[in-house]
CSV table of C-alpha atoms and ligand atoms in Angstrom, one decimal:
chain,number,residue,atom,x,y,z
A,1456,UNK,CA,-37.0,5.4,-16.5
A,1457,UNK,CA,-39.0,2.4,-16.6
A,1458,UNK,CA,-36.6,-1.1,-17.3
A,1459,UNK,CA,-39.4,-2.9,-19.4
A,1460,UNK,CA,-39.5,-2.8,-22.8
A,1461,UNK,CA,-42.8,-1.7,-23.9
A,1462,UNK,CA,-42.9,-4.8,-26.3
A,1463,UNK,CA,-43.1,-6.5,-23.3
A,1464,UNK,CA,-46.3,-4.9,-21.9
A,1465,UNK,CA,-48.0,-7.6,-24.5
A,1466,UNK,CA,-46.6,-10.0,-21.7
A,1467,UNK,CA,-49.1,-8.7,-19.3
A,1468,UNK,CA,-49.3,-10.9,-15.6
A,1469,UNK,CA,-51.1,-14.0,-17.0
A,1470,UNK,CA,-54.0,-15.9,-15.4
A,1471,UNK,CA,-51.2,-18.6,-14.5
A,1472,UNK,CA,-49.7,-16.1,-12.1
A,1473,UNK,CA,-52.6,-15.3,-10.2
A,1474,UNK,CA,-53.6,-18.7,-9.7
A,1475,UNK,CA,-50.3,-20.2,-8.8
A,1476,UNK,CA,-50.6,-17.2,-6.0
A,1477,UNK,CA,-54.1,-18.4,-5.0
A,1478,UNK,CA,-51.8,-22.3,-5.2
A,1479,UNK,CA,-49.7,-21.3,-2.4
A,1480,UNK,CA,-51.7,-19.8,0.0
A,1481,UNK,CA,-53.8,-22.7,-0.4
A,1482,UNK,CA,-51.3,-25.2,0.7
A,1483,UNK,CA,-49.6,-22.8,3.2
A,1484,UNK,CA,-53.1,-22.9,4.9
A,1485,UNK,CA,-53.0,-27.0,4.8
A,1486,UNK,CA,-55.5,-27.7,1.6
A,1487,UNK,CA,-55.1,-30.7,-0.1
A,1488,UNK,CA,-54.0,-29.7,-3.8
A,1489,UNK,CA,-55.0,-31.7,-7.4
A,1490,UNK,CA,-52.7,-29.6,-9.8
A,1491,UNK,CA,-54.1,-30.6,-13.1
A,1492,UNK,CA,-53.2,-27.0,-14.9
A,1493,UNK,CA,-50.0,-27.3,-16.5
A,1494,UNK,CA,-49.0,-30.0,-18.9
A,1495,UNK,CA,-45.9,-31.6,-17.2
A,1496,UNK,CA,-45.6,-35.6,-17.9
A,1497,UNK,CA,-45.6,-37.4,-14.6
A,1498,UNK,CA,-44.2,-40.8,-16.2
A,1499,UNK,CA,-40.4,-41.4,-16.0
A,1500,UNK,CA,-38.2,-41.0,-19.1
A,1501,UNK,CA,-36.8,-44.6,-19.8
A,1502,UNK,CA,-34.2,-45.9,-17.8
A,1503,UNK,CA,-31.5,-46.7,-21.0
A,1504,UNK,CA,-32.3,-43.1,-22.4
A,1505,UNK,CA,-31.3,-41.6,-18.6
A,1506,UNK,CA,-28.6,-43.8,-18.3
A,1507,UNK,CA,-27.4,-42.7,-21.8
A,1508,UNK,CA,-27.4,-38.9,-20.4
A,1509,UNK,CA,-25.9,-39.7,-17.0
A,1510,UNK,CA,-22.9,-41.6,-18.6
A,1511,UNK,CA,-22.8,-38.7,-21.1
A,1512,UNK,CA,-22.5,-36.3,-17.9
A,1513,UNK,CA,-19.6,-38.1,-16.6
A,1514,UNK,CA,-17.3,-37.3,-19.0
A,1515,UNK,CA,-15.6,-33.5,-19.2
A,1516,UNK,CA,-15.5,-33.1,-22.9
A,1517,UNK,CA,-19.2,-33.0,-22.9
A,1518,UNK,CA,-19.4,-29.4,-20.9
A,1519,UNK,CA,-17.8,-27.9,-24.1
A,1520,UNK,CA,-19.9,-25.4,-26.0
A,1521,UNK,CA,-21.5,-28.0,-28.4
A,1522,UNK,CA,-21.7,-25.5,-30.9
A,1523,UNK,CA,-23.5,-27.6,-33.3
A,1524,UNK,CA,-26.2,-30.6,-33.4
A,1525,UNK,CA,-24.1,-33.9,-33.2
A,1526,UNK,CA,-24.3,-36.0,-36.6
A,1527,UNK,CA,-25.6,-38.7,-34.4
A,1528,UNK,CA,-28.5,-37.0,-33.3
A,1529,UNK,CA,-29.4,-35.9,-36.7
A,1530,UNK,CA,-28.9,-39.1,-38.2
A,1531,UNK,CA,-31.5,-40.8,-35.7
A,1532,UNK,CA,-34.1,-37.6,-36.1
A,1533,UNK,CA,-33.6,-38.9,-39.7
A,1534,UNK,CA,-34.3,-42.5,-38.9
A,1535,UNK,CA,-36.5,-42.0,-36.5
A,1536,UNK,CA,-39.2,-40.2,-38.8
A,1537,UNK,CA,-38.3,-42.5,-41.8
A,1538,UNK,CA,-39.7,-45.4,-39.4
A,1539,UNK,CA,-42.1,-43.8,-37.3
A,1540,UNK,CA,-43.6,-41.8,-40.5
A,1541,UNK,CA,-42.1,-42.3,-43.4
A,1542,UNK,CA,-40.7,-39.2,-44.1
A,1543,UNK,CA,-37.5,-39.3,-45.5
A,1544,UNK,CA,-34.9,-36.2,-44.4
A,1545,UNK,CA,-32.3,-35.1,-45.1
A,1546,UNK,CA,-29.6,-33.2,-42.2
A,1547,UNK,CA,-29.9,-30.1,-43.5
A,1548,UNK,CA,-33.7,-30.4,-43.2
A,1549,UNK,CA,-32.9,-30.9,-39.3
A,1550,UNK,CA,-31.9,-29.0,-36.8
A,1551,UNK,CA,-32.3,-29.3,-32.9
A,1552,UNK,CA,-33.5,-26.5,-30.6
A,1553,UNK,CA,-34.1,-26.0,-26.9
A,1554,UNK,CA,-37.7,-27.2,-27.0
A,1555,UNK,CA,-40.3,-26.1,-29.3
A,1556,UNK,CA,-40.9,-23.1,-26.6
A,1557,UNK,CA,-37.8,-22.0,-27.1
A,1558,UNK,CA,-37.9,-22.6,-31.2
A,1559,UNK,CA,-41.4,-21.3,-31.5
A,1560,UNK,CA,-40.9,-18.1,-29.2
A,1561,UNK,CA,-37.5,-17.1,-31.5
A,1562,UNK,CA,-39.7,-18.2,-34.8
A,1563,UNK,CA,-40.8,-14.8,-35.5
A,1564,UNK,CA,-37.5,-12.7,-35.5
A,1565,UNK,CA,-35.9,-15.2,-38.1
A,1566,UNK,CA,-38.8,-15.3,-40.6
A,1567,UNK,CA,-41.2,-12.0,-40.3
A,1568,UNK,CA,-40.7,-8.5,-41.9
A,1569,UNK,CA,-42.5,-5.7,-40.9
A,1570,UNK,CA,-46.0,-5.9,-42.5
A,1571,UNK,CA,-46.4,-9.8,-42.5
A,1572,UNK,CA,-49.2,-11.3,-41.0
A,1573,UNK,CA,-49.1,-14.9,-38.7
A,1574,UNK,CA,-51.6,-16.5,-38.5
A,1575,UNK,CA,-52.9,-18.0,-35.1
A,1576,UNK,CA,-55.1,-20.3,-34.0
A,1577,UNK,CA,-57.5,-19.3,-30.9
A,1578,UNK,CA,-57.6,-20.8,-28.5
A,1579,UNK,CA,-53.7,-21.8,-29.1
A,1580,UNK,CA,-50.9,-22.5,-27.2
A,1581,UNK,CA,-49.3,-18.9,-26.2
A,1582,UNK,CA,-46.2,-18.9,-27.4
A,1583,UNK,CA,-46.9,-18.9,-31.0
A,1584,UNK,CA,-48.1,-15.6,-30.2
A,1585,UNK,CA,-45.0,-14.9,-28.0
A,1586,UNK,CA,-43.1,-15.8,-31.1
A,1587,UNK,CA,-44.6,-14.4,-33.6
A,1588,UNK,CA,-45.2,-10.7,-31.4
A,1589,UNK,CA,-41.3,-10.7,-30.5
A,1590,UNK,CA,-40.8,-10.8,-34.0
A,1591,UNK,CA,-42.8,-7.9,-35.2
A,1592,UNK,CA,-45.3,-10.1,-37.0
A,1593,UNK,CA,-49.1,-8.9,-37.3
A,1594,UNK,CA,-51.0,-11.5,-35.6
A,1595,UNK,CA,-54.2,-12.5,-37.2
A,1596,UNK,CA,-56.1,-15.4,-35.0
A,1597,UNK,CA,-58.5,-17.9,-36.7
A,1598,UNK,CA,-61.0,-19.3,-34.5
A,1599,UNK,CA,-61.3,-22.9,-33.5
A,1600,UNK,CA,-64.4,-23.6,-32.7
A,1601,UNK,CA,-66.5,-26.7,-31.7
A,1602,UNK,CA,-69.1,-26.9,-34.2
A,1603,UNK,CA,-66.4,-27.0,-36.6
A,1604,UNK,CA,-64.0,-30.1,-35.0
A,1605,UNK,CA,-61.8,-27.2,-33.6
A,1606,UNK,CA,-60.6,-26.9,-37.3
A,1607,UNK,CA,-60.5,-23.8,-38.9
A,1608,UNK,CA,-62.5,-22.9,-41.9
A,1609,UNK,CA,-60.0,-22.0,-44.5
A,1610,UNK,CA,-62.3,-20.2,-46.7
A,1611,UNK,CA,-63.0,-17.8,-44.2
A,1612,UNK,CA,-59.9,-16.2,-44.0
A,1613,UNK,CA,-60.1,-13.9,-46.4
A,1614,UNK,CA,-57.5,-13.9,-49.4
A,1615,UNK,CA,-56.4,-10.5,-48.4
A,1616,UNK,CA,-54.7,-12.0,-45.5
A,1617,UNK,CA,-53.6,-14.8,-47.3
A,1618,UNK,CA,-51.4,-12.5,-49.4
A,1619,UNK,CA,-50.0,-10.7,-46.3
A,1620,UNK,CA,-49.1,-14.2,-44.5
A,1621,UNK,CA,-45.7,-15.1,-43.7
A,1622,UNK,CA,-46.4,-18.1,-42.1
A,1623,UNK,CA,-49.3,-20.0,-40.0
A,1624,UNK,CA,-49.0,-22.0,-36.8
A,1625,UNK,CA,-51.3,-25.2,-36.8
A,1626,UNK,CA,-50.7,-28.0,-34.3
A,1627,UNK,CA,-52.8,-31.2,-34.0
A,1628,UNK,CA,-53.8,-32.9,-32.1
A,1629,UNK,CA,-54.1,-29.7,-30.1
A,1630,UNK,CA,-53.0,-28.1,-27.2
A,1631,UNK,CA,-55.5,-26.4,-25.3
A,1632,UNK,CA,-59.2,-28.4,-27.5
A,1633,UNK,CA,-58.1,-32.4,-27.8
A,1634,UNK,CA,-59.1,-32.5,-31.0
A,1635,UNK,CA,-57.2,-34.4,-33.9
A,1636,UNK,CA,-56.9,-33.4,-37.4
A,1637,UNK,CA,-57.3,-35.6,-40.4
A,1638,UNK,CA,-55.0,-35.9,-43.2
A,1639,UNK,CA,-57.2,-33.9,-45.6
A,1640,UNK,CA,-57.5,-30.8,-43.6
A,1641,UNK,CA,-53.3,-30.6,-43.8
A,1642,UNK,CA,-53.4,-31.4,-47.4
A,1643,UNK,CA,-55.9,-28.4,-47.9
A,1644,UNK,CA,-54.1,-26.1,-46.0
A,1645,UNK,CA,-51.2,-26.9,-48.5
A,1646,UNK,CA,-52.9,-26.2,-51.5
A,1647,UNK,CA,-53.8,-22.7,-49.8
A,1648,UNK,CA,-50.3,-22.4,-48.5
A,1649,UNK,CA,-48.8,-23.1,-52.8
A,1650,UNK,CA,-51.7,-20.6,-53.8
A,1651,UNK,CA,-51.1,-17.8,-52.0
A,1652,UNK,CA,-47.4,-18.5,-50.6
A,1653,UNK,CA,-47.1,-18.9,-47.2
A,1654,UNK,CA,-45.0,-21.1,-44.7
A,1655,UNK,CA,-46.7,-23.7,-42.4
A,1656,UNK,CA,-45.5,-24.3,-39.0
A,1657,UNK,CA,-46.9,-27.6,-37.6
A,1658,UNK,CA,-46.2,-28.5,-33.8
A,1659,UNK,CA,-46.5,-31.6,-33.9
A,1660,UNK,CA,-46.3,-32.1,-30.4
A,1661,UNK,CA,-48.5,-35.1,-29.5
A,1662,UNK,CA,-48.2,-37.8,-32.2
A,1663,UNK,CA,-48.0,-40.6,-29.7
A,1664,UNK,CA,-51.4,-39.3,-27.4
A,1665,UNK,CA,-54.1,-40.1,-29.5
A,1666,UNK,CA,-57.2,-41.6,-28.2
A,1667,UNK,CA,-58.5,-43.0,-31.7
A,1668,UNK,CA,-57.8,-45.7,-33.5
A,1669,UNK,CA,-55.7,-43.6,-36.1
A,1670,UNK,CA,-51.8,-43.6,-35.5
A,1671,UNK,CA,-50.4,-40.1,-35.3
A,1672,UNK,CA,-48.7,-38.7,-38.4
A,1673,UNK,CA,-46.7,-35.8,-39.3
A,1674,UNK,CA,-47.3,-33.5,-41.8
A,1675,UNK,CA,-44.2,-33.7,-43.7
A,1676,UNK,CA,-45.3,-37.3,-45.1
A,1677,UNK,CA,-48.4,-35.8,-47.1
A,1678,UNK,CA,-47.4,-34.5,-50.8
A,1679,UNK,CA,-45.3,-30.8,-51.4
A,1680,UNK,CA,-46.1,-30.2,-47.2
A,1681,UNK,CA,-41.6,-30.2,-47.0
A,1682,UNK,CA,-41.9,-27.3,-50.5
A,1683,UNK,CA,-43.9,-25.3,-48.0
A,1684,UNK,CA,-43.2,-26.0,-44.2
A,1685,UNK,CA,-41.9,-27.9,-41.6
A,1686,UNK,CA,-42.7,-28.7,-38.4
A,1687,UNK,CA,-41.6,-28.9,-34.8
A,1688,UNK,CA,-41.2,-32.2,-33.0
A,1689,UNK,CA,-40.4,-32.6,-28.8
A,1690,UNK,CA,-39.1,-35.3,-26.7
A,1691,UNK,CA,-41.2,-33.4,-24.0
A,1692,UNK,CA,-44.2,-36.0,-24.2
A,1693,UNK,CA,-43.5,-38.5,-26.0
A,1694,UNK,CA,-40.0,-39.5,-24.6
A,1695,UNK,CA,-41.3,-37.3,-21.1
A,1696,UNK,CA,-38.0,-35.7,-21.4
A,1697,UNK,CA,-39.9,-31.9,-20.9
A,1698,UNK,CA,-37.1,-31.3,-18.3
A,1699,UNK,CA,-33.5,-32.1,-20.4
A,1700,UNK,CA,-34.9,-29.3,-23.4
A,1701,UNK,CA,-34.9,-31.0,-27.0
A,1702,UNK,CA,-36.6,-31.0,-30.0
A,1703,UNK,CA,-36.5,-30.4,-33.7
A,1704,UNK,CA,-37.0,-28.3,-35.9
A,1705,UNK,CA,-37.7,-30.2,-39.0
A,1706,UNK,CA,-38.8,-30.0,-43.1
A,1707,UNK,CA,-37.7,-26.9,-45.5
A,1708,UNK,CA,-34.7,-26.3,-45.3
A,1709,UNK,CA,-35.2,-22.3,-46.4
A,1710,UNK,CA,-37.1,-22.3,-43.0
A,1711,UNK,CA,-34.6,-24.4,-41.5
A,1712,UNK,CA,-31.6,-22.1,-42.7
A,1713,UNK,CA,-33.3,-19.0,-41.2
A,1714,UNK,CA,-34.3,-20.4,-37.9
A,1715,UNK,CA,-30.2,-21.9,-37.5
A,1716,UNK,CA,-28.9,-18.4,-38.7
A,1717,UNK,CA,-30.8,-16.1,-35.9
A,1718,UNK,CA,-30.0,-19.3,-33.2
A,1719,UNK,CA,-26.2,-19.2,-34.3
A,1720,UNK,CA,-26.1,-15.9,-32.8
A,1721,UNK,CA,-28.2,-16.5,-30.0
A,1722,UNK,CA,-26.7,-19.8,-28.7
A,1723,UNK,CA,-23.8,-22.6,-28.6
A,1724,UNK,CA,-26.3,-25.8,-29.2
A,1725,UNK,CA,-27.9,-27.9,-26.7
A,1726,UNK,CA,-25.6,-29.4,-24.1
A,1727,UNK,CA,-24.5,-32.5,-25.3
A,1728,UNK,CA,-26.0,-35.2,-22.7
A,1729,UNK,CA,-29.2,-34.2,-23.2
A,1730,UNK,CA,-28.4,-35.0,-27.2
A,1731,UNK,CA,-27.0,-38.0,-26.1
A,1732,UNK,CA,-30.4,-38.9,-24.6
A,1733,UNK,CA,-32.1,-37.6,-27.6
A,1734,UNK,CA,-30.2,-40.2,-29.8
A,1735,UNK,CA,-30.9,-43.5,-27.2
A,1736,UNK,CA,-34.4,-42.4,-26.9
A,1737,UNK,CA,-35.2,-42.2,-30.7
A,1738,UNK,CA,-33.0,-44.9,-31.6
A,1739,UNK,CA,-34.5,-47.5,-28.7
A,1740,UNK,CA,-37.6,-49.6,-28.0
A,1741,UNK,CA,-40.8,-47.8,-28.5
A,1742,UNK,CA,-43.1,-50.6,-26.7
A,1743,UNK,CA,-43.4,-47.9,-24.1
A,1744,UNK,CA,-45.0,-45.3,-25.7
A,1745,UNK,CA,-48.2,-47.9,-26.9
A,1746,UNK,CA,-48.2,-48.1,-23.1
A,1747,UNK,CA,-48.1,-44.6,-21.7
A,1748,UNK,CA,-51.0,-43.6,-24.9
A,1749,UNK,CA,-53.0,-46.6,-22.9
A,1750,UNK,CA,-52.1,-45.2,-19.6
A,1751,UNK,CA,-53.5,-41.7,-21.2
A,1752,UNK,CA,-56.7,-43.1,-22.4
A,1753,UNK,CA,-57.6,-44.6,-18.9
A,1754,UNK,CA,-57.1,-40.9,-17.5
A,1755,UNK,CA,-59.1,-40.1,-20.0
A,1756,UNK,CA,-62.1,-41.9,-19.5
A,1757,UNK,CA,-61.7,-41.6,-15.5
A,1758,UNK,CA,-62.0,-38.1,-15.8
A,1759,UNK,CA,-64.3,-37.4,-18.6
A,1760,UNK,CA,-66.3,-40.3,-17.8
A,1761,UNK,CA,-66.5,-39.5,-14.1
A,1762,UNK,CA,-67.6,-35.9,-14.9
A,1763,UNK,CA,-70.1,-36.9,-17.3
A,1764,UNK,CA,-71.5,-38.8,-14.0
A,1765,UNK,CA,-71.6,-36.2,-11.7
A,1766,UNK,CA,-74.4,-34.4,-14.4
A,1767,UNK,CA,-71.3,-32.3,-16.3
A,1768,UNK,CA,-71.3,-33.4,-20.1
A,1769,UNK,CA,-67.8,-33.2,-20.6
A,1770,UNK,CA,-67.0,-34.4,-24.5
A,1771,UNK,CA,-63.8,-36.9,-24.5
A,1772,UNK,CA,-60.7,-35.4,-25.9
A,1773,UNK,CA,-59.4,-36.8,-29.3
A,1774,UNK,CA,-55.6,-36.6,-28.1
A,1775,UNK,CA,-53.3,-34.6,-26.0
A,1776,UNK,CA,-53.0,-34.7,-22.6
A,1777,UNK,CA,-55.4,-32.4,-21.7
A,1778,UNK,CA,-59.2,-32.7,-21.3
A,1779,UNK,CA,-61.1,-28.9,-22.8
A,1780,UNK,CA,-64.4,-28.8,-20.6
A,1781,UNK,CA,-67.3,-26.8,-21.7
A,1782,UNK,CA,-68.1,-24.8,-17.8
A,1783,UNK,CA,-71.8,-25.3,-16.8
A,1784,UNK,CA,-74.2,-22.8,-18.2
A,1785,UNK,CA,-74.9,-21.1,-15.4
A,1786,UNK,CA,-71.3,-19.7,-15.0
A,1787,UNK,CA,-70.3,-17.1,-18.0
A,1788,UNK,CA,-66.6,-17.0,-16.8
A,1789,UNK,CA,-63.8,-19.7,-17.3
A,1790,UNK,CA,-61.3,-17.9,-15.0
A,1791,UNK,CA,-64.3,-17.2,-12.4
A,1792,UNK,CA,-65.2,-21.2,-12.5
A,1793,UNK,CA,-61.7,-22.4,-11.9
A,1794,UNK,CA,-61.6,-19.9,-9.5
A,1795,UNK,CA,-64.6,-21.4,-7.6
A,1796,UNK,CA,-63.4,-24.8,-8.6
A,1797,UNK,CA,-59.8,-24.5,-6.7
A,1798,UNK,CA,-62.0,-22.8,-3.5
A,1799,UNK,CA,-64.2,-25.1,-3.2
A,1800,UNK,CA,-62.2,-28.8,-4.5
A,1801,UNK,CA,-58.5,-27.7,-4.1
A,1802,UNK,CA,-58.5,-29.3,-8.2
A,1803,UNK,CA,-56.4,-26.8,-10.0
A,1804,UNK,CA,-57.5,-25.9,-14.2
A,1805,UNK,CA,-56.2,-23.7,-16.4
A,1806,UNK,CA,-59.3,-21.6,-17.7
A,1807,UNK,CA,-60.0,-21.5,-21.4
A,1808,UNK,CA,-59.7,-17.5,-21.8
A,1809,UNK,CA,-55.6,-17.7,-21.0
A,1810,UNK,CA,-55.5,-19.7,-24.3
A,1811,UNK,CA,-57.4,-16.5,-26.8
A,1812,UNK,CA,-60.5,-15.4,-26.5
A,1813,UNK,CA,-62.0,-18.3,-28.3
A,1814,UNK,CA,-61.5,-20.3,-25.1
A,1815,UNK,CA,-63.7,-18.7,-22.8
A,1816,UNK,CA,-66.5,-21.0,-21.6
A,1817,UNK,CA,-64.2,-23.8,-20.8
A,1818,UNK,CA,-61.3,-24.9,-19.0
A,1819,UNK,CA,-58.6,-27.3,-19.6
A,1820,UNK,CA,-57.5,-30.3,-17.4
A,1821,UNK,CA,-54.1,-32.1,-18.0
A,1822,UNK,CA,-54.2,-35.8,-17.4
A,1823,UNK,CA,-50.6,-35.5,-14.9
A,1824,UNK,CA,-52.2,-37.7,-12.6
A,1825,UNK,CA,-53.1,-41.4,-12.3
A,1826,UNK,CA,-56.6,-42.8,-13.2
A,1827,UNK,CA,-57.6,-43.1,-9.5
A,1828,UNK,CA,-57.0,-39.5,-8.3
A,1829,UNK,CA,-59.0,-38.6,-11.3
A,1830,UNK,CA,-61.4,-40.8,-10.3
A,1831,UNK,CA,-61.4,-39.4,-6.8
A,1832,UNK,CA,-61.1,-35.8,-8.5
A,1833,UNK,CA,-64.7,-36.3,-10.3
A,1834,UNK,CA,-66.3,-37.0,-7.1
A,1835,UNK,CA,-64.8,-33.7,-5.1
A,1836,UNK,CA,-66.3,-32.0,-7.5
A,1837,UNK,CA,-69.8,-33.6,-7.8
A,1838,UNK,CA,-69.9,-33.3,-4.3
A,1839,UNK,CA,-68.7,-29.2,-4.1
A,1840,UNK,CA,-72.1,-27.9,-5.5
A,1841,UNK,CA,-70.7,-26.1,-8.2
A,1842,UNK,CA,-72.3,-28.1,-11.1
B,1969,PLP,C1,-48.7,-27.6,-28.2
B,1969,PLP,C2,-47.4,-27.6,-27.4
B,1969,PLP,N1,-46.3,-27.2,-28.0
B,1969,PLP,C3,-45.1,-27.2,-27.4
B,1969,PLP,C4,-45.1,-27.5,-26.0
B,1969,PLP,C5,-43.8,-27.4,-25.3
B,1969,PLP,O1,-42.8,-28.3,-25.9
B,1969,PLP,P1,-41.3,-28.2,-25.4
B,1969,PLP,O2,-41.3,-28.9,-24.1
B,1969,PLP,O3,-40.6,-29.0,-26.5
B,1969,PLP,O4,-40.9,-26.8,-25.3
B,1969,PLP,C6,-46.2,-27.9,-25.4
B,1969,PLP,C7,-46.2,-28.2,-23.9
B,1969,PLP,O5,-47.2,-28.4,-23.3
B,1969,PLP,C8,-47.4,-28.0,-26.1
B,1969,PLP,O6,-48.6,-28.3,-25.5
């Protein structure tokens, strides 16, 4: 008898294994690693919103089950986007979940039924597939490709799949491209969302790390986008609180209502310090975070602009915090570039093909690390041979 569930042969040993593998026998042999593969915030949370979850700590009523999202934490989610975006929200619209990971990956049990299609963008993040597979949905990618702003062509999918589609995952700016979306592309995908009735799920994951001159927005402010979808928002990034798990689920409240209904059964509710933090976090000074999207852009430029340099014509990422490269033409495999890359430079990428096989011919950089050690990063690699 085998222990694994065949639905989780889809879960196959990913790219990231193998290359964390390749990680530690690298540093076990003394090499100097740049670990600019996975996406984890290297600024501190603020010191009121840690304070606010250590004092929370402290006291033994908060290690009951919490069994439900505090009316607090709600009512500054609520604030929050009325101020931020000018969305106005109601609590039932609301609801906190253990990360968008976590709210994504249980997405597809609550809202598919056998036959429904969800549709994906490639190269995406993976777990709206996770999600979406876990939940018995039929995935159907759309490509996002460069020529097109990483946007996808909505007349191209075609209205047979339309009619089959539960719901779509879109997220801008994106996670693995950098690009940004503008307003119109959302309000289109709402008019096809009314027209052939389908849900949209936004992550809107990086509203604060954009690179242009246009603030970040969220979906839910353009017309009819709460009649048809809502949208999940993290303190991962913008609050770098990706350790203590929280985020929202937020917008219709049909969607809402199913996604609480499977988690009631699932879960007691995130531990209450962390919603404590949550609360001091949205409710506090935000002066920081025009700082850290500063601190982003500088990263930015030193690693796009230092590639560019060495003779690799890297295009600058829109937003995110991740920089998608386009490999030199001489190499026709992502995974075997970063391969060479980490042999030869001891920088660590993530290459495009674990993201759909849309990304293939690039790899992705996070921006984890300070402006200088991209700097010095650039220079490694213009002096490896590899480009
Ligand atoms: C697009 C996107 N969605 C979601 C997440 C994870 O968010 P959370 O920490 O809330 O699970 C990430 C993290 O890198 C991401 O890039």
């Amino acid at each position: 008898m085998t222990a694994k569930a065949k639905r989780l042969d889809f879960f196959e040993e990913g790219i990231f294994i193998k290359i964390n593998k390749k990680v530690v026998e690298m540093v076990a042999a003394g090499r100097k690693i740049y670990n600019l593969s996975v996406g984890t915030p290297d600024f501190p949370p603020q010191e009121h919103v840690m304070a606010a979850l250590a004092q929370s700590a402290l006291k033994p009523a908060s290690y009951k089950y919490a069994l439900r999202d505090f009316p607090d934490v709600l009512e500054a989610v609520a604030n929050y986007y009325k101020k931020r975006f000018g969305v106005t929200l109601n609590h039932a619209e609301i609801m906190a979940v253990h990360g968008t990971q976590e709210g994504m990956g249980h997405l597809g049990m609550a809202l598919c039924n056998p036959g429904d299609v969800v549709l994906l963008p490639d190269p995406g993040y993976p777990v709206f597939e996770a999600g979406a597979h876990l939940g018995g949905g039929e995935i159907v990618h759309y490509p996002l490709l460069r020529e097109n702003g990483f946007l996808p062509v909505l007349a191209d999918i075609p209205p047979a799949v339309y009619e089959r589609t539960k719901y779509i995952v879109v997220s801008y700016p994106t996670n693995p491209t950098g690009a940004v979306a503008p307003k119109s592309f959302y309000e289109e995908l709402i008019e096809y969302a009314k027209k052939y009735d389908f849900y949209i799920i936004n992550d809107n994951a990086y509203p604060d790390i954009i690179f242009t001159e246009d603030p970040g927005y969220s979906f839910l402010s353009l017309p009819d986008a709460k009649e048809v979808g809502a949208e999940f928002f993290s303190l991962s990034k913008t609050f770098d609180l990706c350790g203590a798990r929280i985020s929202f689920f937020i917008g219709n409240r049909e969607l809402v209502e199913a996604l609480s209904l499977l988690r009631s059964q699932l879960d007691f509710g995130v531990f209450y310090p962390v919603q404590r933090a949550a609360v001091a976090a949205l409710s506090g000074p935000l002066d920081f975070v025009e700082t850290q999207r500063m601190a982003y852009k500088k990263r930015r430029d030193a690693l796009c602009g230092g590639l560019c340099q060495i003779g690799w014509p890297v295009e600058n990422s829109m937003g995110t915090m991740f920089v998608f490269a386009k490999i030199p033409p001489q190499y026709d495999s992502s995974e075997v570039f970063a391969g060479l890359l980490l042999e030869k430079t001891g920088v660590v990428c993530t290459p495009g093909i674990a993201f759909g096989p849309c990304g293939e011919g690039y790899v992705r950089f996070a921006l984890t690390q300070p402006a200088e050690i991209l700097e010095e990063v650039t220079v490694l690699i213009g002096d490896s041979g590899l480009i």
